[in-house]
PDB file of C-alpha atoms in Angstrom:
ATOM      1  CA  MET N   6     235.163 219.122 255.993  1.00 77.00           C
ATOM      2  CA  LYS N   7     233.357 222.439 255.506  1.00 83.00           C
ATOM      3  CA  ILE N   8     236.553 224.190 254.381  1.00 83.00           C
ATOM      4  CA  ILE N   9     237.317 221.424 251.863  1.00 90.00           C
ATOM      5  CA  LYS N  10     233.821 221.813 250.400  1.00 90.00           C
ATOM      6  CA  GLN N  11     234.287 225.584 250.119  1.00 90.00           C
ATOM      7  CA  ILE N  12     237.682 225.173 248.456  1.00 89.00           C
ATOM      8  CA  GLY N  13     236.108 222.668 246.071  1.00 91.00           C
ATOM      9  CA  ILE N  14     233.364 225.114 245.113  1.00 92.00           C
ATOM     10  CA  ILE N  15     235.808 227.963 244.494  1.00 91.00           C
ATOM     11  CA  PHE N  16     238.247 225.757 242.551  1.00 93.00           C
ATOM     12  CA  SER N  17     235.383 224.298 240.493  1.00 94.00           C
ATOM     13  CA  ILE N  18     234.303 227.768 239.448  1.00 95.00           C
ATOM     14  CA  CYS N  19     237.929 228.646 238.598  1.00 94.00           C
ATOM     15  CA  TRP N  20     238.276 225.451 236.562  1.00 96.00           C
ATOM     16  CA  LEU N  21     235.022 226.100 234.709  1.00 96.00           C
ATOM     17  CA  ALA N  22     236.246 229.623 233.934  1.00 96.00           C
ATOM     18  CA  GLN N  23     239.489 228.169 232.504  1.00 96.00           C
ATOM     19  CA  VAL N  24     237.469 225.808 230.287  1.00 96.00           C
ATOM     20  CA  LEU N  25     235.232 228.638 229.088  1.00 96.00           C
ATOM     21  CA  GLU N  26     238.283 230.812 228.345  1.00 95.00           C
ATOM     22  CA  TYR N  27     239.737 228.037 226.204  1.00 95.00           C
ATOM     23  CA  PHE N  28     236.575 227.725 224.097  1.00 95.00           C
ATOM     24  CA  LEU N  29     235.849 231.439 223.671  1.00 93.00           C
ATOM     25  CA  PRO N  30     236.691 232.722 220.190  1.00 93.00           C
ATOM     26  CA  PHE N  31     238.251 235.877 221.667  1.00 92.00           C
ATOM     27  CA  ASP N  32     240.683 236.638 224.480  1.00 92.00           C
ATOM     28  CA  PHE N  33     239.020 237.123 227.844  1.00 92.00           C
ATOM     29  CA  PRO N  34     240.730 236.451 231.196  1.00 93.00           C
ATOM     30  CA  ALA N  35     239.585 233.348 233.044  1.00 94.00           C
ATOM     31  CA  THR N  36     239.796 235.223 236.343  1.00 92.00           C
ATOM     32  CA  VAL N  37     237.157 237.697 235.177  1.00 94.00           C
ATOM     33  CA  ILE N  38     235.013 234.881 233.809  1.00 96.00           C
ATOM     34  CA  GLY N  39     235.287 233.167 237.201  1.00 95.00           C
ATOM     35  CA  MET N  40     234.176 236.306 239.039  1.00 94.00           C
ATOM     36  CA  ILE N  41     231.223 236.675 236.675  1.00 95.00           C
ATOM     37  CA  LEU N  42     230.266 233.015 237.157  1.00 95.00           C
ATOM     38  CA  LEU N  43     230.502 233.347 240.936  1.00 93.00           C
ATOM     39  CA  PHE N  44     228.412 236.530 240.830  1.00 94.00           C
ATOM     40  CA  ILE N  45     225.747 234.829 238.698  1.00 95.00           C
ATOM     41  CA  CYS N  46     225.685 231.793 241.012  1.00 93.00           C
ATOM     42  CA  LEU N  47     225.237 234.036 244.060  1.00 92.00           C
ATOM     43  CA  LEU N  48     222.661 236.234 242.314  1.00 93.00           C
ATOM     44  CA  THR N  49     220.509 233.331 241.139  1.00 94.00           C
ATOM     45  CA  GLY N  50     220.723 231.487 244.444  1.00 90.00           C
ATOM     46  CA  ILE N  51     222.612 228.489 243.072  1.00 92.00           C
ATOM     47  CA  LEU N  52     225.220 229.311 245.710  1.00 89.00           C
ATOM     48  CA  LYS N  53     224.587 230.936 249.044  1.00 90.00           C
ATOM     49  CA  ILE N  54     227.144 233.156 250.730  1.00 88.00           C
ATOM     50  CA  LYS N  55     227.422 230.634 253.564  1.00 88.00           C
ATOM     51  CA  HIS N  56     228.702 228.058 251.038  1.00 88.00           C
ATOM     52  CA  ILE N  57     231.918 230.049 250.476  1.00 88.00           C
ATOM     53  CA  GLN N  58     232.032 232.525 253.370  1.00 87.00           C
ATOM     54  CA  GLU N  59     234.904 231.165 255.460  1.00 89.00           C
ATOM     55  CA  LYS N  60     237.265 230.393 252.589  1.00 88.00           C
ATOM     56  CA  SER N  61     236.596 233.678 250.806  1.00 87.00           C
ATOM     57  CA  ASP N  62     237.182 235.592 254.061  1.00 89.00           C
ATOM     58  CA  PHE N  63     240.498 233.771 254.453  1.00 88.00           C
ATOM     59  CA  LEU N  64     241.527 234.579 250.875  1.00 86.00           C
ATOM     60  CA  LEU N  65     240.540 238.223 251.230  1.00 87.00           C
ATOM     61  CA  SER N  66     242.377 238.661 254.523  1.00 90.00           C
ATOM     62  CA  ASN N  67     245.549 237.176 252.976  1.00 88.00           C
ATOM     63  CA  MET N  68     245.263 238.863 249.594  1.00 87.00           C
ATOM     64  CA  ALA N  69     248.543 240.763 249.957  1.00 87.00           C
ATOM     65  CA  PHE N  70     250.385 237.435 250.096  1.00 87.00           C
ATOM     66  CA  PHE N  71     249.253 236.656 246.540  1.00 84.00           C
ATOM     67  CA  PHE N  72     250.832 239.853 245.180  1.00 85.00           C
ATOM     68  CA  ILE N  73     254.352 238.915 246.332  1.00 88.00           C
ATOM     69  CA  PRO N  74     255.236 236.792 243.249  1.00 87.00           C
ATOM     70  CA  ALA N  75     254.041 239.506 240.874  1.00 84.00           C
ATOM     71  CA  GLY N  76     256.002 242.158 242.762  1.00 84.00           C
ATOM     72  CA  VAL N  77     259.172 240.076 242.787  1.00 87.00           C
ATOM     73  CA  SER N  78     258.893 239.252 239.081  1.00 86.00           C
ATOM     74  CA  MET N  79     258.738 242.975 238.288  1.00 86.00           C
ATOM     75  CA  ILE N  80     262.462 243.080 239.080  1.00 87.00           C
ATOM     76  CA  ASN N  81     263.035 241.220 235.802  1.00 88.00           C
ATOM     77  CA  TYR N  82     261.497 244.122 233.914  1.00 89.00           C
ATOM     78  CA  LEU N  83     263.064 246.990 235.863  1.00 89.00           C
ATOM     79  CA  ASP N  84     264.762 248.451 232.757  1.00 90.00           C
ATOM     80  CA  ILE N  85     261.431 248.601 230.894  1.00 89.00           C
ATOM     81  CA  LEU N  86     259.743 250.159 233.922  1.00 88.00           C
ATOM     82  CA  LYS N  87     262.482 252.789 234.237  1.00 91.00           C
ATOM     83  CA  SER N  88     262.210 253.776 230.585  1.00 93.00           C
ATOM     84  CA  ASN N  89     258.443 254.231 230.920  1.00 93.00           C
ATOM     85  CA  ALA N  90     258.363 255.643 234.451  1.00 92.00           C
ATOM     86  CA  LEU N  91     256.740 258.964 233.537  1.00 95.00           C
ATOM     87  CA  GLN N  92     253.939 257.288 231.597  1.00 95.00           C
ATOM     88  CA  LEU N  93     253.333 254.798 234.413  1.00 93.00           C
ATOM     89  CA  VAL N  94     253.177 257.522 237.063  1.00 95.00           C
ATOM     90  CA  LEU N  95     250.836 259.577 234.898  1.00 97.00           C
ATOM     91  CA  ILE N  96     248.553 256.590 234.325  1.00 96.00           C
ATOM     92  CA  CYS N  97     248.515 255.807 238.066  1.00 95.00           C
ATOM     93  CA  VAL N  98     247.643 259.390 238.993  1.00 97.00           C
ATOM     94  CA  ILE N  99     244.903 259.720 236.364  1.00 98.00           C
ATOM     95  CA  THR N 100     243.306 256.359 237.141  1.00 98.00           C
ATOM     96  CA  THR N 101     243.408 257.085 240.874  1.00 97.00           C
ATOM     97  CA  ILE N 102     241.587 260.376 240.337  1.00 98.00           C
ATOM     98  CA  VAL N 103     239.038 258.772 237.992  1.00 98.00           C
ATOM     99  CA  THR N 104     238.466 255.932 240.468  1.00 97.00           C
ATOM    100  CA  PHE N 105     237.969 258.445 243.286  1.00 97.00           C
ATOM    101  CA  PHE N 106     235.336 260.386 241.361  1.00 97.00           C
ATOM    102  CA  VAL N 107     233.519 257.289 240.082  1.00 97.00           C
ATOM    103  CA  THR N 108     233.405 255.864 243.607  1.00 97.00           C
ATOM    104  CA  ALA N 109     232.143 259.147 245.054  1.00 97.00           C
ATOM    105  CA  TYR N 110     229.473 259.396 242.355  1.00 96.00           C
ATOM    106  CA  SER N 111     228.425 255.774 242.924  1.00 96.00           C
ATOM    107  CA  VAL N 112     228.053 256.379 246.657  1.00 96.00           C
ATOM    108  CA  HIS N 113     226.083 259.566 245.920  1.00 95.00           C
ATOM    109  CA  ILE N 114     223.674 257.694 243.623  1.00 95.00           C
ATOM    110  CA  THR N 115     223.338 254.829 246.105  1.00 94.00           C
ATOM    111  CA  MET N 116     222.530 257.224 248.952  1.00 94.00           C
ATOM    112  CA  LYS N 117     219.977 259.014 246.778  1.00 92.00           C
ATOM    113  CA  LEU N 118     218.289 255.710 245.860  1.00 91.00           C
ATOM    114  CA  MET N 119     218.287 254.570 249.492  1.00 90.00           C
ATOM    115  CA  ASN N 120     216.722 257.855 250.606  1.00 89.00           C
ATOM    116  CA  ARG N 121     214.086 257.582 247.874  1.00 86.00           C
ATOM    117  CA  LYS N 122     213.294 254.023 248.968  1.00 80.00           C
ATOM    118  CA  ASN N 123     212.987 255.129 252.617  1.00 82.00           C
ATOM    119  CA  ILE N 124     210.667 257.986 251.662  1.00 79.00           C
ATOM    120  CA  LYS N 125     208.416 255.669 249.597  1.00 76.00           C
ATOM    121  CA  SER N 126     208.262 253.064 252.347  1.00 73.00           C
ATOM    122  CA  GLY N 127     207.436 255.695 254.954  1.00 67.00           C
ATOM    123  CA  GLY N 128     210.722 255.197 256.760  1.00 58.00           C
ATOM    124  CA  GLU N 129     212.801 257.874 258.365  1.00 55.00           C
ATOM    125  CA  GLN N 130     215.272 259.758 256.160  1.00 48.00           C
TER     126      GLN N 130
END
């Protein structure tokens, strides 16, 4: 029964995101709206992590399974991908490097803030 409740919560948020996407006057993906709604619900305490923990762990551990249809459908567009291969490789390389540096900088800032908090609270560095 617990799993059904968790699936219901996640699907309700997805459905609400679809409704909001329909009524927005501009294009914005429902998946992103759903993530924002879930984040707000968790941040405000409307939802607790325990309300969705098991189902979200299951979905995360099986995430690769959900990429299979997208990967298979790419075969339909193989000629377009081949004609733009250089641009795609360049974009992948550049975004990977940018992501690496942004992640490293984020970790650096987080560590600095955590050290500052420990120093203020009298904790050990």
